[in-house]
């Protein structure tokens, strides 16, 4: 029953990611931007053929091989995690959902749809998407859980 809950959470997160990307593709021309908070946040539709920060451009085959392996490993960690360890479970669910969200893009379009564009303290941060956010937050939660467990040991 617990694993059904995990599946539902991941499915919901992936659906949210995919629907957001579908909305962007359907409503914003490629390489166009809409200012939401001038000087801080805009929605900019770009196609990323690489990984975070656009590294490893045009290496789709590599991503199609590595991502399922990473997802299987994350699922393994999830199944080995104690039921009450919400920090670790949350981090793993977010990482699985983020990896799946971008993996779906790569399977069907060979690129990842990115659209969240922030300028923070004058730095124009690379454009990213909701799946990337899930991955980043998940990694931070997972690291905090590991550090917290280390402190308790």
C-alpha atoms as an extended CHARMM CRD file, in Angstrom:
* protein
*
       153  EXT
         1         1  UNK       CA              0.0000000000        0.0000000000        0.0000000000  PROA      1               0.0000000000
         2         2  UNK       CA              2.8640000000        2.3400000000        0.8280000000  PROA      2               0.0000000000
         3         3  UNK       CA              4.4620000000        1.7640000000       -2.5680000000  PROA      3               0.0000000000
         4         4  UNK       CA              1.1740000000        2.6370000000       -4.2530000000  PROA      4               0.0000000000
         5         5  UNK       CA              1.3510000000        5.9640000000       -2.4390000000  PROA      5               0.0000000000
         6         6  UNK       CA              4.9240000000        6.4650000000       -3.6620000000  PROA      6               0.0000000000
         7         7  UNK       CA              3.8390000000        5.6490000000       -7.2140000000  PROA      7               0.0000000000
         8         8  UNK       CA              0.9450000000        8.1130000000       -6.9540000000  PROA      8               0.0000000000
         9         9  UNK       CA              3.2310000000       10.8920000000       -5.7100000000  PROA      9               0.0000000000
        10        10  UNK       CA              5.7600000000       10.3070000000       -8.5020000000  PROA      10              0.0000000000
        11        11  UNK       CA              2.9900000000       10.0660000000      -11.1050000000  PROA      11              0.0000000000
        12        12  UNK       CA              1.4680000000       13.3460000000       -9.8920000000  PROA      12              0.0000000000
        13        13  UNK       CA              4.8020000000       15.1620000000       -9.9390000000  PROA      13              0.0000000000
        14        14  UNK       CA              5.6620000000       13.8620000000      -13.4120000000  PROA      14              0.0000000000
        15        15  UNK       CA              2.1830000000       14.8170000000      -14.6660000000  PROA      15              0.0000000000
        16        16  UNK       CA              2.6380000000       18.3460000000      -13.2850000000  PROA      16              0.0000000000
        17        17  UNK       CA              6.0300000000       18.6220000000      -15.0050000000  PROA      17              0.0000000000
        18        18  UNK       CA              4.7480000000       17.2930000000      -18.3400000000  PROA      18              0.0000000000
        19        19  UNK       CA              1.6210000000       19.4710000000      -18.2990000000  PROA      19              0.0000000000
        20        20  UNK       CA              3.7230000000       22.5660000000      -17.5950000000  PROA      20              0.0000000000
        21        21  UNK       CA              5.9850000000       21.7490000000      -20.5360000000  PROA      21              0.0000000000
        22        22  UNK       CA              3.0070000000       21.0400000000      -22.7920000000  PROA      22              0.0000000000
        23        23  UNK       CA              1.5050000000       24.4170000000      -21.8590000000  PROA      23              0.0000000000
        24        24  UNK       CA              4.7580000000       26.2380000000      -22.6370000000  PROA      24              0.0000000000
        25        25  UNK       CA              5.2360000000       24.5190000000      -26.0090000000  PROA      25              0.0000000000
        26        26  UNK       CA              1.6040000000       25.1750000000      -26.9760000000  PROA      26              0.0000000000
        27        27  UNK       CA              1.5610000000       28.8260000000      -25.9490000000  PROA      27              0.0000000000
        28        28  UNK       CA              5.0360000000       30.3480000000      -26.2350000000  PROA      28              0.0000000000
        29        29  UNK       CA              7.1050000000       30.4570000000      -29.4300000000  PROA      29              0.0000000000
        30        30  UNK       CA             10.5450000000       28.8460000000      -29.2300000000  PROA      30              0.0000000000
        31        31  UNK       CA             13.2100000000       31.2130000000      -27.8380000000  PROA      31              0.0000000000
        32        32  UNK       CA             10.5710000000       33.7470000000      -26.8030000000  PROA      32              0.0000000000
        33        33  UNK       CA             10.2680000000       35.1990000000      -23.3210000000  PROA      33              0.0000000000
        34        34  UNK       CA              7.4550000000       36.6650000000      -21.2340000000  PROA      34              0.0000000000
        35        35  UNK       CA              8.4260000000       38.9340000000      -18.3370000000  PROA      35              0.0000000000
        36        36  UNK       CA              6.6390000000       37.8910000000      -15.1660000000  PROA      36              0.0000000000
        37        37  UNK       CA              8.6540000000       39.9070000000      -12.6270000000  PROA      37              0.0000000000
        38        38  UNK       CA             10.7980000000       42.3430000000      -14.6460000000  PROA      38              0.0000000000
        39        39  UNK       CA             14.4880000000       42.0230000000      -13.9070000000  PROA      39              0.0000000000
        40        40  UNK       CA             13.9780000000       38.8390000000      -11.8720000000  PROA      40              0.0000000000
        41        41  UNK       CA             11.7850000000       36.1810000000      -13.5070000000  PROA      41              0.0000000000
        42        42  UNK       CA             10.5500000000       35.4490000000      -17.0000000000  PROA      42              0.0000000000
        43        43  UNK       CA              9.1830000000       32.4380000000      -18.8250000000  PROA      43              0.0000000000
        44        44  UNK       CA             11.5180000000       31.6450000000      -21.7180000000  PROA      44              0.0000000000
        45        45  UNK       CA             10.8800000000       28.6240000000      -23.9270000000  PROA      45              0.0000000000
        46        46  UNK       CA             14.1380000000       26.9410000000      -24.9490000000  PROA      46              0.0000000000
        47        47  UNK       CA             15.0410000000       23.4290000000      -26.0500000000  PROA      47              0.0000000000
        48        48  UNK       CA             17.9430000000       21.8950000000      -24.1300000000  PROA      48              0.0000000000
        49        49  UNK       CA             19.7440000000       19.1110000000      -26.0050000000  PROA      49              0.0000000000
        50        50  UNK       CA             22.1420000000       18.5930000000      -23.0850000000  PROA      50              0.0000000000
        51        51  UNK       CA             22.0390000000       18.2710000000      -19.3090000000  PROA      51              0.0000000000
        52        52  UNK       CA             21.9640000000       20.9210000000      -16.5880000000  PROA      52              0.0000000000
        53        53  UNK       CA             23.6410000000       24.1690000000      -17.6210000000  PROA      53              0.0000000000
        54        54  UNK       CA             23.5000000000       22.7790000000      -21.1920000000  PROA      54              0.0000000000
        55        55  UNK       CA             26.5240000000       20.5180000000      -20.6730000000  PROA      55              0.0000000000
        56        56  UNK       CA             26.9160000000       17.3520000000      -22.7610000000  PROA      56              0.0000000000
        57        57  UNK       CA             25.0190000000       18.7910000000      -25.7100000000  PROA      57              0.0000000000
        58        58  UNK       CA             23.5950000000       16.2820000000      -28.2040000000  PROA      58              0.0000000000
        59        59  UNK       CA             24.4260000000       13.2370000000      -26.0450000000  PROA      59              0.0000000000
        60        60  UNK       CA             20.8460000000       11.8980000000      -26.0380000000  PROA      60              0.0000000000
        61        61  UNK       CA             21.9160000000        8.2400000000      -26.3140000000  PROA      61              0.0000000000
        62        62  UNK       CA             24.0460000000        8.6470000000      -23.1940000000  PROA      62              0.0000000000
        63        63  UNK       CA             21.0800000000       10.1300000000      -21.2990000000  PROA      63              0.0000000000
        64        64  UNK       CA             18.7740000000        7.3800000000      -22.5460000000  PROA      64              0.0000000000
        65        65  UNK       CA             21.1740000000        4.7890000000      -21.1020000000  PROA      65              0.0000000000
        66        66  UNK       CA             22.1350000000        6.4920000000      -17.8310000000  PROA      66              0.0000000000
        67        67  UNK       CA             18.7150000000        7.7900000000      -16.7530000000  PROA      67              0.0000000000
        68        68  UNK       CA             16.9450000000        4.4030000000      -16.4280000000  PROA      68              0.0000000000
        69        69  UNK       CA             19.9390000000        3.0650000000      -14.4900000000  PROA      69              0.0000000000
        70        70  UNK       CA             19.7590000000        6.0690000000      -12.1480000000  PROA      70              0.0000000000
        71        71  UNK       CA             15.9860000000        5.6790000000      -11.7230000000  PROA      71              0.0000000000
        72        72  UNK       CA             16.3440000000        1.9660000000      -10.9130000000  PROA      72              0.0000000000
        73        73  UNK       CA             19.0540000000        2.7740000000       -8.3580000000  PROA      73              0.0000000000
        74        74  UNK       CA             16.9060000000        5.5090000000       -6.7710000000  PROA      74              0.0000000000
        75        75  UNK       CA             13.9530000000        3.0860000000       -6.5820000000  PROA      75              0.0000000000
        76        76  UNK       CA             16.2170000000        0.5350000000       -4.9180000000  PROA      76              0.0000000000
        77        77  UNK       CA             17.2470000000        3.1300000000       -2.3250000000  PROA      77              0.0000000000
        78        78  UNK       CA             13.6030000000        4.0770000000       -1.8270000000  PROA      78              0.0000000000
        79        79  UNK       CA             12.5760000000        0.4740000000       -1.1360000000  PROA      79              0.0000000000
        80        80  UNK       CA             15.4640000000        0.0840000000        1.3470000000  PROA      80              0.0000000000
        81        81  UNK       CA             14.5940000000        3.3030000000        3.2300000000  PROA      81              0.0000000000
        82        82  UNK       CA             12.8090000000        3.0110000000        6.5790000000  PROA      82              0.0000000000
        83        83  UNK       CA              9.1210000000        3.9980000000        6.4410000000  PROA      83              0.0000000000
        84        84  UNK       CA              9.5000000000        6.8640000000        8.9080000000  PROA      84              0.0000000000
        85        85  UNK       CA             12.4520000000        8.5420000000        7.1810000000  PROA      85              0.0000000000
        86        86  UNK       CA             10.3980000000       11.2410000000        5.4680000000  PROA      86              0.0000000000
        87        87  UNK       CA             13.3630000000       13.4060000000        4.5100000000  PROA      87              0.0000000000
        88        88  UNK       CA             15.0790000000       10.6040000000        2.5900000000  PROA      88              0.0000000000
        89        89  UNK       CA             11.8130000000        9.3520000000        1.0780000000  PROA      89              0.0000000000
        90        90  UNK       CA             10.8270000000       12.8550000000       -0.0580000000  PROA      90              0.0000000000
        91        91  UNK       CA             14.2490000000       13.4410000000       -1.6030000000  PROA      91              0.0000000000
        92        92  UNK       CA             14.1810000000       10.1280000000       -3.4550000000  PROA      92              0.0000000000
        93        93  UNK       CA             10.6230000000       10.6300000000       -4.7410000000  PROA      93              0.0000000000
        94        94  UNK       CA             11.5260000000       14.0800000000       -6.0420000000  PROA      94              0.0000000000
        95        95  UNK       CA             14.6770000000       12.7910000000       -7.7410000000  PROA      95              0.0000000000
        96        96  UNK       CA             12.7800000000        9.9030000000       -9.3610000000  PROA      96              0.0000000000
        97        97  UNK       CA             10.0420000000       12.2480000000      -10.5920000000  PROA      97              0.0000000000
        98        98  UNK       CA             12.5600000000       14.7770000000      -11.9390000000  PROA      98              0.0000000000
        99        99  UNK       CA             14.5640000000       12.1360000000      -13.7490000000  PROA      99              0.0000000000
       100       100  UNK       CA             11.4030000000       10.6200000000      -15.2440000000  PROA      100             0.0000000000
       101       101  UNK       CA             10.0680000000       14.0100000000      -16.3300000000  PROA      101             0.0000000000
       102       102  UNK       CA             13.1820000000       14.8580000000      -18.3120000000  PROA      102             0.0000000000
       103       103  UNK       CA             13.5560000000       11.2660000000      -19.5440000000  PROA      103             0.0000000000
       104       104  UNK       CA             10.0820000000       11.4340000000      -21.0950000000  PROA      104             0.0000000000
       105       105  UNK       CA             11.1150000000       14.5830000000      -22.9800000000  PROA      105             0.0000000000
       106       106  UNK       CA             14.2710000000       12.9060000000      -24.2790000000  PROA      106             0.0000000000
       107       107  UNK       CA             12.3660000000        9.8280000000      -25.4650000000  PROA      107             0.0000000000
       108       108  UNK       CA              9.7470000000       11.7640000000      -27.4120000000  PROA      108             0.0000000000
       109       109  UNK       CA             11.5620000000       14.9230000000      -28.5420000000  PROA      109             0.0000000000
       110       110  UNK       CA             15.3430000000       14.3120000000      -28.0860000000  PROA      110             0.0000000000
       111       111  UNK       CA             15.5180000000       17.5610000000      -26.0630000000  PROA      111             0.0000000000
       112       112  UNK       CA             14.2290000000       18.8230000000      -22.7320000000  PROA      112             0.0000000000
       113       113  UNK       CA             11.7740000000       21.7150000000      -22.6020000000  PROA      113             0.0000000000
       114       114  UNK       CA             13.1400000000       24.4320000000      -20.2990000000  PROA      114             0.0000000000
       115       115  UNK       CA             11.2800000000       27.6330000000      -19.4390000000  PROA      115             0.0000000000
       116       116  UNK       CA             11.9790000000       28.9670000000      -15.9250000000  PROA      116             0.0000000000
       117       117  UNK       CA             14.3750000000       31.8960000000      -16.3400000000  PROA      117             0.0000000000
       118       118  UNK       CA             15.6650000000       33.7980000000      -13.2880000000  PROA      118             0.0000000000
       119       119  UNK       CA             18.1200000000       36.6500000000      -12.8340000000  PROA      119             0.0000000000
       120       120  UNK       CA             19.4870000000       36.4260000000       -9.2870000000  PROA      120             0.0000000000
       121       121  UNK       CA             21.7610000000       39.2150000000       -8.0020000000  PROA      121             0.0000000000
       122       122  UNK       CA             22.5380000000       40.1840000000      -11.6060000000  PROA      122             0.0000000000
       123       123  UNK       CA             23.3630000000       36.6130000000      -12.6640000000  PROA      123             0.0000000000
       124       124  UNK       CA             21.1640000000       35.2740000000      -15.4690000000  PROA      124             0.0000000000
       125       125  UNK       CA             20.7260000000       31.7170000000      -14.2070000000  PROA      125             0.0000000000
       126       126  UNK       CA             20.4620000000       29.0140000000      -16.9210000000  PROA      126             0.0000000000
       127       127  UNK       CA             16.8810000000       28.2940000000      -17.9780000000  PROA      127             0.0000000000
       128       128  UNK       CA             15.4570000000       25.1780000000      -16.3400000000  PROA      128             0.0000000000
       129       129  UNK       CA             12.1590000000       23.3420000000      -15.8240000000  PROA      129             0.0000000000
       130       130  UNK       CA             10.0360000000       21.8620000000      -13.0510000000  PROA      130             0.0000000000
       131       131  UNK       CA             11.6740000000       18.4120000000      -13.3360000000  PROA      131             0.0000000000
       132       132  UNK       CA             15.0480000000       20.0920000000      -12.7960000000  PROA      132             0.0000000000
       133       133  UNK       CA             13.5960000000       21.7330000000       -9.6810000000  PROA      133             0.0000000000
       134       134  UNK       CA             12.4110000000       18.3600000000       -8.4110000000  PROA      134             0.0000000000
       135       135  UNK       CA             15.8840000000       16.9150000000       -8.9790000000  PROA      135             0.0000000000
       136       136  UNK       CA             17.6580000000       19.7880000000       -7.2520000000  PROA      136             0.0000000000
       137       137  UNK       CA             15.3540000000       19.8930000000       -4.2380000000  PROA      137             0.0000000000
       138       138  UNK       CA             15.4580000000       16.0960000000       -4.0150000000  PROA      138             0.0000000000
       139       139  UNK       CA             19.2530000000       16.0400000000       -3.9860000000  PROA      139             0.0000000000
       140       140  UNK       CA             19.3690000000       18.7000000000       -1.2480000000  PROA      140             0.0000000000
       141       141  UNK       CA             16.8370000000       16.8110000000        0.8790000000  PROA      141             0.0000000000
       142       142  UNK       CA             18.7660000000       13.5800000000        0.3780000000  PROA      142             0.0000000000
       143       143  UNK       CA             22.0630000000       15.2360000000        1.3630000000  PROA      143             0.0000000000
       144       144  UNK       CA             20.4430000000       16.7850000000        4.4540000000  PROA      144             0.0000000000
       145       145  UNK       CA             19.0390000000       13.3560000000        5.3870000000  PROA      145             0.0000000000
       146       146  UNK       CA             22.4780000000       11.7620000000        5.0450000000  PROA      146             0.0000000000
       147       147  UNK       CA             24.1370000000       14.4970000000        7.1120000000  PROA      147             0.0000000000
       148       148  UNK       CA             21.4090000000       14.2900000000        9.7300000000  PROA      148             0.0000000000
       149       149  UNK       CA             21.8080000000       10.5010000000        9.9450000000  PROA      149             0.0000000000
       150       150  UNK       CA             25.5720000000       10.9040000000       10.2250000000  PROA      150             0.0000000000
       151       151  UNK       CA             25.1200000000       13.3500000000       13.1270000000  PROA      151             0.0000000000
       152       152  UNK       CA             22.7610000000       10.9320000000       14.8910000000  PROA      152             0.0000000000
       153       153  UNK       CA             25.2310000000        8.0550000000       14.5490000000  PROA      153             0.0000000000
